[in-house]
Coordinates of C-alpha atoms (C1' of nucleotides) in Angstrom, one line a residue:
Chain A
M10 CA 0.2 -0.2 0.1
N11 CA 3.1 2.4 0.5
K12 CA 4.0 3.0 -2.9
E13 CA 0.6 4.2 -4.0
I14 CA 0.7 7.7 -1.5
K15 CA 3.4 8.6 -3.4
N16 CA 2.5 8.2 -6.5
M17 CA -0.2 11.3 -6.7
N18 CA -1.4 11.9 -10.0
P19 CA -4.4 13.2 -11.9
A20 CA -5.8 10.0 -12.6
M21 CA -5.3 8.3 -9.3
A22 CA -7.5 6.0 -8.5
P23 CA -10.4 6.8 -5.5
Y24 CA -8.9 4.1 -3.2
Q25 CA -6.0 5.8 -3.6
K26 CA -6.9 9.9 -2.9
L27 CA -8.7 8.1 -0.4
L28 CA -5.4 6.7 1.8
T29 CA -3.4 10.1 0.6
E30 CA -5.9 12.1 2.3
N31 CA -6.1 9.9 5.3
P32 CA -3.0 8.6 6.1
E33 CA -4.0 7.0 9.2
L34 CA -5.6 4.2 6.9
T35 CA -1.6 3.2 5.9
D36 CA -0.7 3.0 9.6
D37 CA -3.0 1.1 10.5
F38 CA -2.4 -1.6 7.7
N39 CA 1.0 -1.0 8.7
E40 CA 0.5 -2.5 11.4
L41 CA -0.6 -5.4 11.3
M42 CA 1.6 -6.4 8.7
Q43 CA 4.2 -9.2 8.9
P44 CA 7.9 -8.4 6.7
L45 CA 8.5 -11.4 4.8
S46 CA 11.1 -12.4 2.7
F47 CA 11.2 -15.3 0.4
P48 CA 13.9 -16.0 -2.1
K49 CA 13.6 -16.4 -6.3
N50 CA 11.4 -19.9 -6.6
H51 CA 9.9 -19.8 -3.4
I52 CA 6.7 -21.4 -3.8
L53 CA 3.7 -20.7 -1.0
D54 CA 1.9 -24.2 -1.8
F55 CA -1.8 -23.1 -1.4
E56 CA -3.4 -25.9 -3.6
N57 CA -5.7 -28.0 -1.8
K58 CA -5.2 -25.8 1.7
V59 CA -7.3 -22.5 3.0
C60 CA -4.7 -19.7 2.6
K61 CA -5.4 -17.0 5.0
Y62 CA -3.2 -14.0 4.4
S63 CA -2.8 -11.2 1.4
Y64 CA 0.4 -10.2 0.1
F65 CA 2.2 -6.9 -0.3
I66 CA 4.8 -6.8 -2.6
K67 CA 7.9 -4.5 -1.0
E68 CA 10.4 -5.6 -3.5
G69 CA 10.1 -8.4 -5.9
A70 CA 7.5 -10.0 -7.8
A71 CA 5.7 -13.1 -7.8
R72 CA 3.7 -15.1 -9.9
A73 CA 0.1 -17.2 -9.1
F74 CA -0.7 -20.2 -10.8
H75 CA -2.8 -23.6 -10.9
F76 CA -1.9 -26.6 -12.8
K77 CA -5.2 -27.9 -15.0
D78 CA -4.5 -31.1 -16.9
G79 CA -0.9 -31.4 -15.4
K80 CA -0.4 -27.9 -17.1
D81 CA 1.2 -24.7 -15.4
I82 CA -1.2 -21.8 -15.8
T83 CA -0.5 -18.5 -14.3
S84 CA -3.8 -15.7 -13.9
H85 CA -2.2 -13.1 -11.8
F86 CA 1.5 -10.8 -11.6
A87 CA 2.4 -8.6 -8.6
F88 CA 5.2 -6.3 -8.4
E89 CA 6.5 -3.7 -6.3
G90 CA 3.3 -1.7 -4.8
E91 CA 0.7 -4.6 -5.7
A92 CA -1.5 -7.0 -3.7
I93 CA -1.7 -11.2 -4.8
T94 CA -3.4 -14.2 -2.9
A95 CA -5.2 -17.5 -3.5
I96 CA -8.2 -15.0 -3.9
D97 CA -10.4 -18.7 -3.9
S98 CA -9.9 -18.7 -0.7
L99 CA -11.0 -15.4 -0.4
N100 CA -14.4 -16.3 1.2
G101 CA -13.0 -19.3 3.5
G102 CA -12.0 -21.9 1.3
K103 CA -9.9 -23.5 0.1
S104 CA -7.8 -22.7 -3.4
K105 CA -6.1 -24.3 -5.9
Y106 CA -3.3 -21.7 -6.2
N107 CA -0.4 -21.4 -5.2
I108 CA 2.2 -18.6 -4.9
E109 CA 5.8 -18.6 -6.5
F110 CA 8.1 -15.9 -6.1
L111 CA 10.0 -14.5 -9.6
E112 CA 12.8 -12.4 -7.8
D113 CA 14.2 -12.4 -4.1
S114 CA 11.6 -10.8 -2.9
T115 CA 10.5 -8.6 0.4
L116 CA 6.3 -7.9 1.3
F117 CA 4.2 -8.1 3.8
S118 CA 0.5 -10.1 4.9
I119 CA -2.1 -9.6 6.8
S120 CA -4.5 -12.2 7.6
Y121 CA -8.0 -12.0 6.3
E122 CA -8.9 -12.6 9.8
D123 CA -6.9 -9.2 10.7
M124 CA -8.8 -7.3 7.1
E125 CA -11.3 -7.8 8.4
N126 CA -11.4 -6.3 12.2
L127 CA -9.3 -4.0 10.3
Y128 CA -12.5 -2.8 8.2
Q129 CA -14.8 -2.9 11.6
K130 CA -12.6 -0.1 13.0
S131 CA -14.2 2.7 10.9
I132 CA -16.5 3.5 7.7
L133 CA -13.5 4.2 6.2
H134 CA -11.4 1.4 6.8
E135 CA -14.4 -0.7 5.0
R136 CA -14.7 2.5 2.4
L137 CA -10.5 1.7 2.2
G138 CA -11.8 -1.8 1.2
R139 CA -15.0 -1.3 -1.3
L140 CA -13.2 1.3 -3.7
F141 CA -9.9 -1.0 -3.9
L142 CA -12.4 -4.2 -4.6
Q143 CA -14.2 -1.9 -7.4
Q144 CA -11.0 -0.6 -9.2
V145 CA -9.6 -4.4 -9.1
Y146 CA -13.0 -5.5 -10.5
I147 CA -12.9 -2.5 -12.8
D148 CA -9.1 -3.7 -13.9
L149 CA -10.7 -7.5 -13.9
V150 CA -13.3 -6.6 -16.5
E151 CA -11.2 -5.5 -19.2
R152 CA -8.7 -8.6 -19.0
V153 CA -12.4 -10.7 -18.9
E154 CA -13.5 -8.1 -22.2
D155 CA -9.6 -9.0 -23.8
L156 CA -9.7 -12.8 -24.0
Q157 CA -12.9 -12.5 -25.2
F158 CA -12.4 -11.1 -28.4
H159 CA -9.1 -10.5 -29.0
T160 CA -6.7 -12.9 -30.8
A161 CA -3.5 -14.1 -29.0
H162 CA -1.3 -11.5 -31.2
E163 CA -3.6 -8.3 -30.1
R164 CA -3.6 -10.0 -26.2
Y165 CA 0.2 -9.9 -26.2
D166 CA -0.8 -6.5 -27.8
V167 CA -2.3 -5.5 -25.5
L168 CA 0.3 -6.6 -22.5
V169 CA 3.4 -4.9 -23.8
K170 CA 1.1 -1.6 -24.1
K171 CA -0.5 -1.9 -20.7
H172 CA 2.2 -3.8 -18.5
P173 CA 5.6 -3.6 -20.8
H174 CA 7.9 -3.5 -17.0
I175 CA 5.8 -7.5 -17.0
L176 CA 7.8 -8.6 -20.0
Q177 CA 11.5 -7.4 -18.6
R178 CA 10.6 -9.8 -15.7
V179 CA 8.9 -12.6 -15.9
A180 CA 10.2 -15.5 -18.1
L181 CA 8.0 -15.9 -21.7
K182 CA 7.0 -19.3 -20.6
H183 CA 4.8 -18.0 -18.1
I184 CA 3.4 -15.4 -19.7
S185 CA 2.4 -17.8 -22.5
S186 CA -0.1 -19.2 -20.1
Y187 CA -1.0 -15.9 -19.0
L188 CA -2.2 -14.8 -22.1
G189 CA -4.0 -18.2 -22.9
I190 CA -2.0 -19.6 -24.9
T191 CA 1.6 -22.0 -26.2
Q192 CA 4.8 -21.1 -25.7
E193 CA 5.6 -21.7 -29.1
T194 CA 3.1 -19.1 -30.2
L195 CA 4.1 -16.9 -28.2
S196 CA 7.3 -16.8 -29.7
R197 CA 5.8 -16.6 -32.9
I198 CA 4.9 -14.1 -32.3
R199 CA 6.8 -12.5 -30.6
A200 CA 9.7 -13.1 -34.1
I201 CA 7.5 -11.1 -36.5
Chain B
M11 CA -31.9 -7.2 -3.6
N12 CA -34.2 -8.4 -2.8
K13 CA -34.5 -11.6 -4.5
E14 CA -31.6 -12.8 -2.7
I15 CA -33.4 -12.3 1.0
K16 CA -35.4 -14.8 0.0
N17 CA -33.1 -17.2 -1.1
M18 CA -31.5 -18.1 2.4
N19 CA -29.1 -21.7 2.2
P20 CA -25.9 -22.7 3.6
A21 CA -23.6 -21.7 0.7
M22 CA -25.4 -18.2 1.4
A23 CA -22.0 -15.4 0.0
P24 CA -21.1 -13.0 3.2
Y25 CA -23.2 -10.0 1.4
Q26 CA -26.1 -11.8 0.9
K27 CA -25.8 -12.8 4.7
L28 CA -25.5 -9.3 5.8
L29 CA -29.1 -8.5 3.9
T30 CA -30.7 -11.5 5.6
E31 CA -29.5 -9.8 9.1
N32 CA -30.1 -6.5 8.7
P33 CA -33.2 -6.1 6.4
E34 CA -33.1 -2.2 7.6
L35 CA -30.4 -2.4 4.8
T36 CA -32.8 -3.4 1.8
D37 CA -35.4 -0.7 3.2
D38 CA -32.8 1.7 2.8
F39 CA -32.0 0.4 -0.7
N40 CA -35.2 0.4 -2.0
E41 CA -36.0 4.1 -0.7
L42 CA -33.7 4.9 -2.8
M43 CA -34.6 3.0 -5.8
Q44 CA -36.7 3.9 -9.0
P45 CA -38.8 1.6 -10.1
L46 CA -38.7 1.0 -14.0
S47 CA -40.0 -0.9 -17.1
F48 CA -38.9 -1.2 -20.7
P49 CA -40.4 -3.3 -23.5
K50 CA -38.3 -6.9 -24.8
N51 CA -35.5 -4.9 -27.2
H52 CA -35.5 -1.6 -25.8
I53 CA -31.9 -0.2 -25.6
L54 CA -30.4 1.7 -23.4
D55 CA -27.6 3.9 -25.3
F56 CA -24.9 4.6 -23.3
E57 CA -22.2 4.3 -25.7
N58 CA -19.6 7.6 -25.2
K59 CA -21.9 8.6 -22.6
V60 CA -21.2 8.7 -18.9
C61 CA -24.1 5.6 -17.3
K62 CA -24.7 7.6 -13.6
Y63 CA -27.1 4.4 -12.6
S64 CA -26.9 1.0 -11.9
Y65 CA -30.2 -1.3 -12.7
F66 CA -31.5 -4.1 -10.9
I67 CA -33.3 -6.5 -12.4
K68 CA -37.4 -7.4 -10.9
E69 CA -38.8 -9.6 -13.7
G70 CA -37.5 -9.8 -17.2
A71 CA -33.6 -9.9 -18.4
A72 CA -30.9 -7.7 -19.7
R73 CA -27.4 -8.1 -21.3
A74 CA -24.8 -5.7 -21.5
F75 CA -23.3 -5.0 -25.2
H76 CA -20.7 -3.2 -26.6
F77 CA -19.1 -2.6 -30.4
K78 CA -16.0 -3.7 -31.6
D79 CA -15.2 -3.7 -35.2
G80 CA -18.4 -3.5 -36.0
K81 CA -19.8 -7.1 -34.4
D82 CA -21.7 -6.7 -31.5
I83 CA -20.3 -8.8 -28.4
T84 CA -22.1 -9.3 -25.2
S85 CA -20.3 -8.8 -22.1
H86 CA -22.6 -9.8 -19.0
F87 CA -26.8 -10.9 -18.8
A88 CA -28.9 -10.2 -15.6
F89 CA -31.9 -12.3 -14.8
E90 CA -34.5 -11.0 -11.9
G91 CA -32.4 -10.7 -8.6
E92 CA -29.5 -9.6 -10.9
A93 CA -27.5 -5.8 -11.1
I94 CA -26.4 -5.1 -14.5
T95 CA -24.8 -1.5 -15.7
A96 CA -22.4 0.2 -18.1
I97 CA -19.2 -0.8 -15.9
D98 CA -16.9 1.0 -16.5
S99 CA -18.5 4.1 -15.4
L100 CA -18.5 3.4 -11.9
N101 CA -16.0 5.8 -11.7
G102 CA -17.3 8.3 -13.8
G103 CA -15.9 7.9 -17.6
K104 CA -18.2 8.2 -20.6
S105 CA -18.7 3.8 -21.6
K106 CA -19.1 2.1 -24.1
Y107 CA -21.6 -0.2 -23.7
N108 CA -25.1 -0.6 -23.9
I109 CA -27.9 -2.8 -22.3
E110 CA -30.7 -4.4 -24.1
F111 CA -33.9 -6.2 -22.8
L112 CA -34.0 -9.3 -23.6
E113 CA -37.8 -9.2 -22.3
D114 CA -40.3 -6.7 -21.1
S115 CA -38.8 -5.9 -17.9
T116 CA -39.8 -4.4 -14.6
L117 CA -37.0 -3.5 -12.9
F118 CA -35.6 -0.9 -9.7
S119 CA -32.5 2.2 -10.4
I120 CA -30.6 4.3 -8.3
S121 CA -27.7 6.4 -9.4
Y122 CA -24.2 6.1 -8.4
E123 CA -24.4 9.1 -6.4
D124 CA -27.0 7.8 -3.9
M125 CA -25.5 5.5 -3.8
E126 CA -22.2 6.4 -2.9
N127 CA -24.1 8.9 -0.2
L128 CA -26.0 5.7 0.5
Y129 CA -22.2 4.5 1.6
Q130 CA -21.9 7.0 3.9
K131 CA -24.4 6.4 5.7
S132 CA -23.5 3.8 8.3
I133 CA -20.6 1.2 8.1
L134 CA -22.9 -1.7 7.5
H135 CA -23.9 0.4 4.2
E136 CA -20.2 -0.2 3.2
R137 CA -19.8 -3.5 4.5
L138 CA -22.6 -4.3 2.4
G139 CA -20.7 -2.6 -0.4
R140 CA -17.2 -4.5 0.1
L141 CA -18.7 -8.0 0.6
F142 CA -21.1 -7.2 -3.0
L143 CA -18.2 -6.7 -4.7
Q144 CA -16.3 -8.8 -3.6
Q145 CA -18.5 -11.6 -4.5
V146 CA -18.9 -9.8 -8.2
Y147 CA -14.5 -10.5 -8.2
I148 CA -14.2 -14.2 -7.6
D149 CA -17.2 -14.5 -10.0
L150 CA -15.3 -12.7 -12.5
V151 CA -12.0 -14.6 -12.1
E152 CA -13.4 -17.7 -12.6
R153 CA -14.8 -16.9 -15.8
V154 CA -11.4 -15.5 -16.7
E155 CA -10.1 -18.3 -16.2
D156 CA -13.2 -20.3 -18.1
L157 CA -11.7 -17.5 -20.8
Q158 CA -7.9 -18.7 -20.6
F159 CA -7.9 -21.7 -20.6
H160 CA -10.8 -24.0 -22.3
T161 CA -11.3 -24.6 -25.3
A162 CA -14.9 -23.5 -27.1
H163 CA -16.2 -26.8 -26.6
E164 CA -15.4 -26.8 -22.9
R165 CA -17.0 -23.8 -21.9
Y166 CA -20.5 -24.5 -23.2
D167 CA -20.8 -27.5 -21.1
V168 CA -19.5 -24.6 -18.1
L169 CA -22.0 -22.3 -19.3
V170 CA -24.7 -25.1 -19.9
K171 CA -24.1 -26.6 -15.9
K172 CA -23.4 -23.1 -14.0
H173 CA -26.1 -21.4 -16.0
P174 CA -29.2 -23.1 -17.7
H175 CA -31.6 -20.5 -17.6
I176 CA -29.1 -18.7 -19.9
L177 CA -29.6 -21.4 -22.8
Q178 CA -33.3 -21.1 -22.1
R179 CA -34.4 -17.2 -21.8
V180 CA -31.7 -16.2 -24.5
A181 CA -30.8 -16.0 -28.6
L182 CA -28.4 -18.0 -29.3
K183 CA -26.5 -15.3 -31.3
H184 CA -25.8 -13.6 -28.0
I185 CA -24.7 -16.8 -26.0
S186 CA -21.9 -17.1 -28.8
S187 CA -20.1 -14.0 -28.2
Y188 CA -20.9 -13.5 -24.8
L189 CA -18.3 -17.5 -24.9
G190 CA -15.8 -15.6 -27.3
I191 CA -17.1 -17.8 -30.5
T192 CA -19.3 -17.4 -33.9
Q193 CA -22.6 -18.3 -34.0
E194 CA -21.9 -21.2 -36.8
T195 CA -19.0 -22.8 -34.3
L196 CA -22.1 -23.0 -31.3
S197 CA -24.1 -24.1 -33.7
R198 CA -21.8 -26.8 -34.4
I199 CA -20.9 -27.4 -31.2
R200 CA -24.6 -27.9 -29.6
A201 CA -24.9 -30.5 -32.8
I202 CA -23.2 -33.2 -31.0
Chain C
dC18 C1' 32.1 -26.0 -18.6
dG19 C1' 28.5 -28.9 -18.1
dT20 C1' 23.9 -28.9 -17.0
dT21 C1' 19.5 -27.6 -17.1
dA22 C1' 15.6 -24.7 -17.7
dG23 C1' 14.2 -21.6 -21.1
dT24 C1' 13.5 -20.2 -25.7
dT25 C1' 13.3 -21.4 -30.9
dT26 C1' 11.8 -22.8 -34.8
dG27 C1' 10.0 -26.9 -38.1
dA28 C1' 5.9 -29.9 -40.0
dG29 C1' 1.7 -31.9 -39.4
dA30 C1' -3.0 -32.0 -37.1
dG31 C1' -7.4 -29.8 -35.6
dG32 C1' -10.1 -25.9 -34.3
dA33 C1' -12.4 -22.4 -34.5
dC34 C1' -12.8 -18.5 -38.2
dT35 C1' -15.4 -16.4 -42.5
dC36 C1' -18.0 -16.3 -46.7
dA37 C1' -22.5 -18.4 -48.4
dA38 C1' -26.8 -20.4 -48.7
dA39 C1' -30.6 -22.9 -47.3
dG40 C1' -33.3 -24.0 -43.0
dT41 C1' -36.8 -23.0 -39.4
dC42 C1' -39.1 -19.2 -36.7
dT43 C1' -42.1 -15.6 -34.6
dG44 C1' -44.7 -11.7 -35.3
dT45 C1' -47.5 -9.2 -37.7
dG46 C1' -51.2 -7.8 -41.4
dG47 C1' -54.6 -9.1 -44.5
Chain D
dC25 C1' -56.0 -18.5 -39.1
dC26 C1' -53.1 -18.5 -42.6
dA27 C1' -49.0 -16.0 -45.4
dC28 C1' -45.4 -13.8 -45.6
dA29 C1' -41.5 -11.0 -44.0
dG30 C1' -37.2 -10.4 -41.3
dA31 C1' -35.1 -12.1 -38.2
dC32 C1' -32.5 -16.7 -35.6
dT33 C1' -30.1 -20.9 -36.8
dT34 C1' -28.6 -24.8 -39.5
dT35 C1' -24.9 -27.0 -42.9
dG36 C1' -21.3 -26.9 -45.9
dA37 C1' -16.6 -25.5 -47.8
dG38 C1' -12.4 -23.9 -47.9
dT39 C1' -8.8 -21.0 -45.1
dC40 C1' -5.7 -19.7 -41.0
dC41 C1' -4.7 -19.8 -36.8
dT42 C1' -3.1 -22.4 -32.5
dC43 C1' -2.0 -26.6 -31.3
dT44 C1' 1.0 -30.9 -30.2
dC45 C1' 5.0 -33.1 -30.6
dA46 C1' 10.2 -32.9 -31.6
dA47 C1' 14.5 -31.3 -32.1
dA48 C1' 17.8 -27.8 -32.2
dC49 C1' 19.7 -23.7 -30.2
dT50 C1' 20.4 -20.1 -25.9
dA51 C1' 21.1 -18.7 -21.5
dA52 C1' 21.5 -19.1 -16.7
dC53 C1' 24.0 -21.3 -13.0
dG54 C1' 26.8 -23.7 -10.0

DNA sequence: CGTTAGTTTGAGAGGACTCAAAGTCTGTGG
DNA sequence: CCACAGACTTTGAGTCCTCTCAAACTAACG
C-alpha cells in the first residue's frame, strides 16, 4: 500500500485518493502487516489448502498459478506495491492456487481475519476495502474482454502496451500461459 | 436485492448473509430505488456517454454489450435479482457499453451518487458494498479462468452447467459472443 | 564448462473462423 | 387463421490460426 501514496497523479483511483487523504489508514494497515521475505523460486503452496493471508509486495515479483491437466497456468502477476493472494480462499474455502516468487522478494502479509477486524474499525476502513475492490473489479472486466475477443497477437500487444514491465521481468513461459496461449505461439508472435 | 433475501441457503455469500441479518439495509436501498419498466428489445444507449445508474432486475432479462469492429459482443447477462450497469462508467468516465432488454422487464434503478451517499450512512452500508464487490470479483475470476484455458466446447459446457437458464431465455447469437465464439461454431458444438 | 531451464524453429493436425446458402422460427397484417 | 418478411439458426466448404510433438538452439548457474 505504501507505493500508491507516493504516486499522486490526476488519474488516481478513488481508493488511492482515500489513502492520500487519510494517512492513518495506511498506518493501521502497516501495524497489522508482518514483514516477510522469500528467495527467487520460493513457492507458497496453497493447493487444496485454505489460504488465510493477503500479500503486498514491497520489492520483487510474484505470480499466482495452478495446474490444469498437468499444465502450469499463471493467472496473476504482482510487482512492487501490488497485492497477491490465493483469491479463491477469500471467502474461506480451499484454494487451487500457488504463489511463486519470481525474484528475491520482500513483502508484507496480513491475515484475512486481521483485515476483517480492520474493516470494522471505521467506515473509512470499510470504504478503502470497497473502493479497492471496485478498482480491481474494473481492471478484471478489461481482462475478460481482452480474453473474450482478441486474438493471441492482439492480447500480446495489449500486454506490451499496458504492462511492459512484465515482459522485462517474467519468463516467457509464464507470460504465455497468462495470455492463454502456448510458449511456441508466443515465441512466433514475438518473432514477427 | 430483494430476491437474495428470500434465497436463504447454507452456501449464502457473505453479502447475502449481511442482508438477511440487517433488513434495514434493504429498506434503505429500496427507498432510493426508482421503479422502471422497459419492453423487450429496448436499448439503453450509453456508448460514449457517462452512465450514472445501476439497475436491478425485478422481472425480465437484460444484457450488456458493445461493438468491436462492427460486431455486437455481449459481456454480461442479468436476470431476476441480478444487477447490471455500464460498468466502465463506475468511476465516472464515458462508457462503451449499451444495455438491451431481452424480455419485457421491470426493474429498479439507483444512481451512483445515491449509492455513494448510502455508503456514507453507516459502516454496514459500506460493508454491504464491499462484500458484494468481493463476491462479484470472485465470480469474475472464475470467468477469466474459463476464458483463459478452456476450449469453445468446454466453455459451452460450463455455461450449460452453471447457468442453464441463460440457454432457455437468450438468443444463441448473444450466447455465442458471450462465450467468445461465432454463432456457427456454437451451432456446431450444440449439434454434437 | 557441463547441466538444466528456457526459448526458438519446424512439420503436421485440428479447431475455429469467414463467407455463403439453406432451413426454421416468430410476429404482424391481411 | 394464414401467409409472408425478417430475424435467427444450421449446414457446407475452404482457410487460417493455434495446438502438439519433436528437435535444435541459447542462457543461466553451480
